[in-house]
Amino acid sequence: MNISEEIFIVNLGLHIKGLREKKGLSQQQLATECDIPRNQISRIERAKINTGIKTLIRIANALDIELSELLTFQLK
């Protein structure tokens, strides 16, 4: 399957937002757990930046999920 980077990044951001909200965390709480600025979480969720794998690992750890779960979602 061939997907565009933009579509993947948009869907990743939506997935992260959904997981964060499901855990009952604010952007600030997630950012604090990840040791990154809150506006970076916001930009990831809104697909304004293409984040690195290190940040994705931090997000997965903060959400207490496997990295594979963070990267597994339906494309819309």
Short mmCIF file of N, CA, C and O in Angstrom, two decimals:
data_model
loop_
_atom_site.label_atom_id
_atom_site.label_comp_id
_atom_site.label_asym_id
_atom_site.label_seq_id
_atom_site.Cartn_x
_atom_site.Cartn_y
_atom_site.Cartn_z
N MET A 1 0.85 -1.19 0.00
CA MET A 1 0.00 0.00 0.00
C MET A 1 0.88 1.24 0.00
O MET A 1 1.81 1.34 0.78
N ASN A 2 0.58 2.15 -0.86
CA ASN A 2 1.32 3.39 -0.97
C ASN A 2 0.53 4.51 -0.30
O ASN A 2 -0.58 4.80 -0.71
N ILE A 3 1.09 5.13 0.75
CA ILE A 3 0.41 6.23 1.41
C ILE A 3 1.32 7.45 1.37
O ILE A 3 2.54 7.32 1.35
N SER A 4 0.70 8.60 1.40
CA SER A 4 1.52 9.82 1.39
C SER A 4 1.98 10.12 2.82
O SER A 4 1.32 9.75 3.80
N GLU A 5 3.11 10.77 2.91
CA GLU A 5 3.64 11.16 4.22
C GLU A 5 2.67 12.08 4.93
O GLU A 5 2.47 11.95 6.15
N GLU A 6 2.06 12.99 4.20
CA GLU A 6 1.13 13.95 4.81
C GLU A 6 -0.07 13.24 5.43
O GLU A 6 -0.47 13.56 6.55
N ILE A 7 -0.64 12.28 4.72
CA ILE A 7 -1.79 11.55 5.25
C ILE A 7 -1.38 10.77 6.50
O ILE A 7 -2.11 10.75 7.49
N PHE A 8 -0.21 10.16 6.47
CA PHE A 8 0.26 9.41 7.64
C PHE A 8 0.42 10.34 8.83
O PHE A 8 -0.03 10.03 9.94
N ILE A 9 1.06 11.50 8.64
CA ILE A 9 1.33 12.43 9.73
C ILE A 9 0.02 12.97 10.31
O ILE A 9 -0.12 13.09 11.54
N VAL A 10 -0.95 13.28 9.46
CA VAL A 10 -2.25 13.75 9.94
C VAL A 10 -2.91 12.68 10.80
O VAL A 10 -3.39 12.94 11.90
N ASN A 11 -2.93 11.45 10.30
CA ASN A 11 -3.57 10.36 11.03
C ASN A 11 -2.81 10.01 12.31
O ASN A 11 -3.44 9.68 13.32
N LEU A 12 -1.51 10.09 12.29
CA LEU A 12 -0.72 9.86 13.50
C LEU A 12 -1.09 10.89 14.57
O LEU A 12 -1.30 10.54 15.73
N GLY A 13 -1.17 12.14 14.17
CA GLY A 13 -1.53 13.19 15.12
C GLY A 13 -2.90 12.97 15.73
O GLY A 13 -3.10 13.12 16.94
N LEU A 14 -3.86 12.60 14.90
CA LEU A 14 -5.21 12.31 15.40
C LEU A 14 -5.20 11.12 16.35
O LEU A 14 -5.90 11.12 17.37
N HIS A 15 -4.41 10.11 16.03
CA HIS A 15 -4.31 8.92 16.87
C HIS A 15 -3.70 9.26 18.22
O HIS A 15 -4.20 8.84 19.27
N ILE A 16 -2.63 10.04 18.21
CA ILE A 16 -1.99 10.45 19.47
C ILE A 16 -2.97 11.24 20.31
O ILE A 16 -3.10 11.02 21.52
N LYS A 17 -3.68 12.16 19.70
CA LYS A 17 -4.67 12.96 20.43
C LYS A 17 -5.73 12.06 21.05
O LYS A 17 -6.09 12.22 22.22
N GLY A 18 -6.23 11.10 20.29
CA GLY A 18 -7.24 10.18 20.80
C GLY A 18 -6.73 9.35 21.97
O GLY A 18 -7.43 9.18 22.97
N LEU A 19 -5.50 8.85 21.85
CA LEU A 19 -4.91 8.07 22.94
C LEU A 19 -4.71 8.93 24.18
O LEU A 19 -4.97 8.48 25.30
N ARG A 20 -4.25 10.16 23.98
CA ARG A 20 -4.03 11.08 25.10
C ARG A 20 -5.35 11.35 25.82
O ARG A 20 -5.44 11.28 27.05
N GLU A 21 -6.39 11.65 25.04
CA GLU A 21 -7.69 11.95 25.63
C GLU A 21 -8.28 10.73 26.32
O GLU A 21 -8.90 10.85 27.38
N LYS A 22 -8.07 9.56 25.75
CA LYS A 22 -8.56 8.31 26.35
C LYS A 22 -7.93 8.09 27.72
O LYS A 22 -8.56 7.58 28.65
N LYS A 23 -6.67 8.50 27.87
CA LYS A 23 -5.96 8.38 29.15
C LYS A 23 -6.32 9.53 30.10
O LYS A 23 -5.88 9.54 31.25
N GLY A 24 -7.10 10.50 29.61
CA GLY A 24 -7.50 11.62 30.45
C GLY A 24 -6.39 12.62 30.70
O GLY A 24 -6.40 13.32 31.72
N LEU A 25 -5.45 12.72 29.77
CA LEU A 25 -4.33 13.64 29.92
C LEU A 25 -4.52 14.90 29.10
O LEU A 25 -5.02 14.84 27.97
N SER A 26 -4.10 16.02 29.64
CA SER A 26 -4.05 17.25 28.87
C SER A 26 -2.77 17.24 28.03
O SER A 26 -1.86 16.44 28.27
N GLN A 27 -2.69 18.16 27.09
CA GLN A 27 -1.45 18.28 26.32
C GLN A 27 -0.29 18.60 27.25
O GLN A 27 0.81 18.07 27.08
N GLN A 28 -0.54 19.45 28.23
CA GLN A 28 0.52 19.82 29.16
C GLN A 28 0.99 18.63 29.99
O GLN A 28 2.19 18.44 30.18
N GLN A 29 0.06 17.81 30.43
CA GLN A 29 0.44 16.63 31.22
C GLN A 29 1.28 15.67 30.37
O GLN A 29 2.29 15.14 30.85
N LEU A 30 0.86 15.44 29.14
CA LEU A 30 1.63 14.56 28.27
C LEU A 30 3.01 15.16 27.98
O LEU A 30 4.01 14.45 28.03
N ALA A 31 3.05 16.44 27.72
CA ALA A 31 4.32 17.10 27.44
C ALA A 31 5.27 16.98 28.64
O ALA A 31 6.46 16.71 28.47
N THR A 32 4.74 17.17 29.83
CA THR A 32 5.56 17.06 31.04
C THR A 32 6.11 15.64 31.17
O THR A 32 7.30 15.46 31.46
N GLU A 33 5.27 14.64 30.94
CA GLU A 33 5.72 13.24 31.01
C GLU A 33 6.79 12.94 29.97
O GLU A 33 7.67 12.11 30.20
N CYS A 34 6.70 13.59 28.81
CA CYS A 34 7.65 13.36 27.71
C CYS A 34 8.88 14.24 27.80
O CYS A 34 9.83 14.06 27.04
N ASP A 35 8.83 15.24 28.69
CA ASP A 35 9.91 16.23 28.81
C ASP A 35 10.12 16.98 27.49
O ASP A 35 11.25 17.13 27.02
N ILE A 36 9.00 17.41 26.91
CA ILE A 36 9.04 18.24 25.70
C ILE A 36 8.05 19.39 25.89
O ILE A 36 7.15 19.29 26.74
N PRO A 37 8.17 20.46 25.13
CA PRO A 37 7.24 21.58 25.27
C PRO A 37 5.81 21.20 24.87
O PRO A 37 5.61 20.39 23.97
N ARG A 38 4.84 21.80 25.56
CA ARG A 38 3.44 21.54 25.25
C ARG A 38 3.10 21.89 23.81
O ARG A 38 2.36 21.18 23.15
N ASN A 39 3.66 22.98 23.31
CA ASN A 39 3.34 23.36 21.93
C ASN A 39 3.85 22.34 20.92
O ASN A 39 3.32 22.23 19.82
N GLN A 40 4.84 21.55 21.29
CA GLN A 40 5.30 20.48 20.39
C GLN A 40 4.24 19.37 20.32
O GLN A 40 3.96 18.85 19.24
N ILE A 41 3.62 19.04 21.45
CA ILE A 41 2.52 18.06 21.44
C ILE A 41 1.39 18.59 20.56
O ILE A 41 0.84 17.87 19.74
N SER A 42 1.07 19.85 20.72
CA SER A 42 0.01 20.47 19.92
C SER A 42 0.33 20.39 18.43
O SER A 42 -0.53 20.03 17.62
N ARG A 43 1.55 20.71 18.06
CA ARG A 43 1.94 20.68 16.65
C ARG A 43 1.94 19.26 16.09
O ARG A 43 1.58 19.04 14.93
N ILE A 44 2.30 18.27 16.92
CA ILE A 44 2.25 16.87 16.48
C ILE A 44 0.80 16.47 16.23
O ILE A 44 0.47 15.89 15.20
N GLU A 45 -0.07 16.77 17.18
CA GLU A 45 -1.48 16.40 17.06
C GLU A 45 -2.17 17.08 15.88
O GLU A 45 -3.07 16.50 15.28
N ARG A 46 -1.72 18.27 15.53
CA ARG A 46 -2.32 19.00 14.41
C ARG A 46 -1.56 18.79 13.10
O ARG A 46 -1.86 19.42 12.09
N ALA A 47 -0.59 17.88 13.11
CA ALA A 47 0.21 17.54 11.93
C ALA A 47 0.95 18.74 11.35
O ALA A 47 1.13 18.86 10.15
N LYS A 48 1.42 19.60 12.23
CA LYS A 48 2.18 20.75 11.79
C LYS A 48 3.67 20.47 11.73
O LYS A 48 4.43 21.23 11.14
N ILE A 49 4.10 19.37 12.37
CA ILE A 49 5.50 18.96 12.31
C ILE A 49 5.57 17.45 12.10
O ILE A 49 4.66 16.71 12.45
N ASN A 50 6.67 17.03 11.55
CA ASN A 50 6.97 15.61 11.38
C ASN A 50 7.96 15.28 12.49
O ASN A 50 9.14 15.60 12.40
N THR A 51 7.47 14.65 13.54
CA THR A 51 8.30 14.41 14.72
C THR A 51 9.23 13.23 14.54
O THR A 51 9.00 12.37 13.69
N GLY A 52 10.25 13.20 15.34
CA GLY A 52 11.25 12.13 15.26
C GLY A 52 10.89 10.91 16.08
O GLY A 52 10.00 10.95 16.95
N ILE A 53 11.59 9.85 15.84
CA ILE A 53 11.32 8.58 16.52
C ILE A 53 11.58 8.69 18.02
O ILE A 53 10.86 8.08 18.83
N LYS A 54 12.55 9.46 18.43
CA LYS A 54 12.83 9.62 19.87
C LYS A 54 11.62 10.21 20.58
O LYS A 54 11.25 9.77 21.68
N THR A 55 10.99 11.20 19.97
CA THR A 55 9.80 11.80 20.57
C THR A 55 8.65 10.82 20.57
O THR A 55 7.90 10.74 21.55
N LEU A 56 8.49 10.04 19.51
CA LEU A 56 7.43 9.04 19.47
C LEU A 56 7.62 8.00 20.56
O LEU A 56 6.65 7.55 21.19
N ILE A 57 8.86 7.61 20.83
CA ILE A 57 9.15 6.67 21.91
C ILE A 57 8.76 7.29 23.26
O ILE A 57 8.15 6.63 24.10
N ARG A 58 9.09 8.55 23.46
CA ARG A 58 8.72 9.24 24.71
C ARG A 58 7.20 9.28 24.87
O ARG A 58 6.68 9.08 25.97
N ILE A 59 6.50 9.57 23.77
CA ILE A 59 5.04 9.64 23.83
C ILE A 59 4.46 8.27 24.17
O ILE A 59 3.58 8.15 25.03
N ALA A 60 4.94 7.24 23.51
CA ALA A 60 4.46 5.88 23.79
C ALA A 60 4.71 5.52 25.25
O ALA A 60 3.82 4.98 25.92
N ASN A 61 5.90 5.82 25.75
CA ASN A 61 6.21 5.52 27.16
C ASN A 61 5.29 6.29 28.10
O ASN A 61 4.81 5.74 29.09
N ALA A 62 5.06 7.57 27.80
CA ALA A 62 4.20 8.40 28.65
C ALA A 62 2.76 7.89 28.64
O ALA A 62 2.05 8.00 29.64
N LEU A 63 2.32 7.35 27.51
CA LEU A 63 0.97 6.82 27.40
C LEU A 63 0.89 5.37 27.89
O LEU A 63 -0.18 4.77 27.90
N ASP A 64 2.03 4.82 28.29
CA ASP A 64 2.13 3.45 28.78
C ASP A 64 1.63 2.43 27.75
O ASP A 64 0.84 1.54 28.06
N ILE A 65 2.10 2.62 26.51
CA ILE A 65 1.77 1.71 25.42
C ILE A 65 3.04 1.34 24.67
O ILE A 65 4.07 2.03 24.80
N GLU A 66 2.97 0.29 23.90
CA GLU A 66 4.09 -0.10 23.04
C GLU A 66 4.17 0.87 21.86
O GLU A 66 3.14 1.39 21.40
N LEU A 67 5.36 1.10 21.36
CA LEU A 67 5.54 1.95 20.19
C LEU A 67 4.71 1.44 19.01
O LEU A 67 4.11 2.23 18.28
N SER A 68 4.63 0.13 18.87
CA SER A 68 3.84 -0.45 17.77
C SER A 68 2.38 -0.04 17.86
O SER A 68 1.73 0.18 16.83
N GLU A 69 1.84 0.07 19.08
CA GLU A 69 0.45 0.51 19.24
C GLU A 69 0.28 1.97 18.83
O GLU A 69 -0.73 2.36 18.26
N LEU A 70 1.29 2.76 19.13
CA LEU A 70 1.24 4.18 18.75
C LEU A 70 1.22 4.33 17.24
O LEU A 70 0.58 5.23 16.70
N LEU A 71 1.90 3.43 16.55
CA LEU A 71 2.02 3.53 15.09
C LEU A 71 1.00 2.68 14.34
O LEU A 71 1.07 2.58 13.11
N THR A 72 0.07 2.07 15.06
CA THR A 72 -0.95 1.24 14.42
C THR A 72 -2.30 1.93 14.51
O THR A 72 -2.86 2.09 15.61
N PHE A 73 -2.80 2.35 13.36
CA PHE A 73 -4.09 3.05 13.31
C PHE A 73 -4.64 2.97 11.90
O PHE A 73 -3.90 2.69 10.95
N GLN A 74 -5.93 3.20 11.78
CA GLN A 74 -6.59 3.22 10.47
C GLN A 74 -6.38 4.57 9.80
O GLN A 74 -6.53 5.61 10.45
N LEU A 75 -6.04 4.56 8.56
CA LEU A 75 -5.90 5.80 7.80
C LEU A 75 -7.28 6.29 7.38
O LEU A 75 -8.13 5.50 6.99
N LYS A 76 -7.48 7.57 7.51
CA LYS A 76 -8.76 8.18 7.15
C LYS A 76 -8.60 9.06 5.93
O LYS A 76 -7.59 9.59 5.67
#
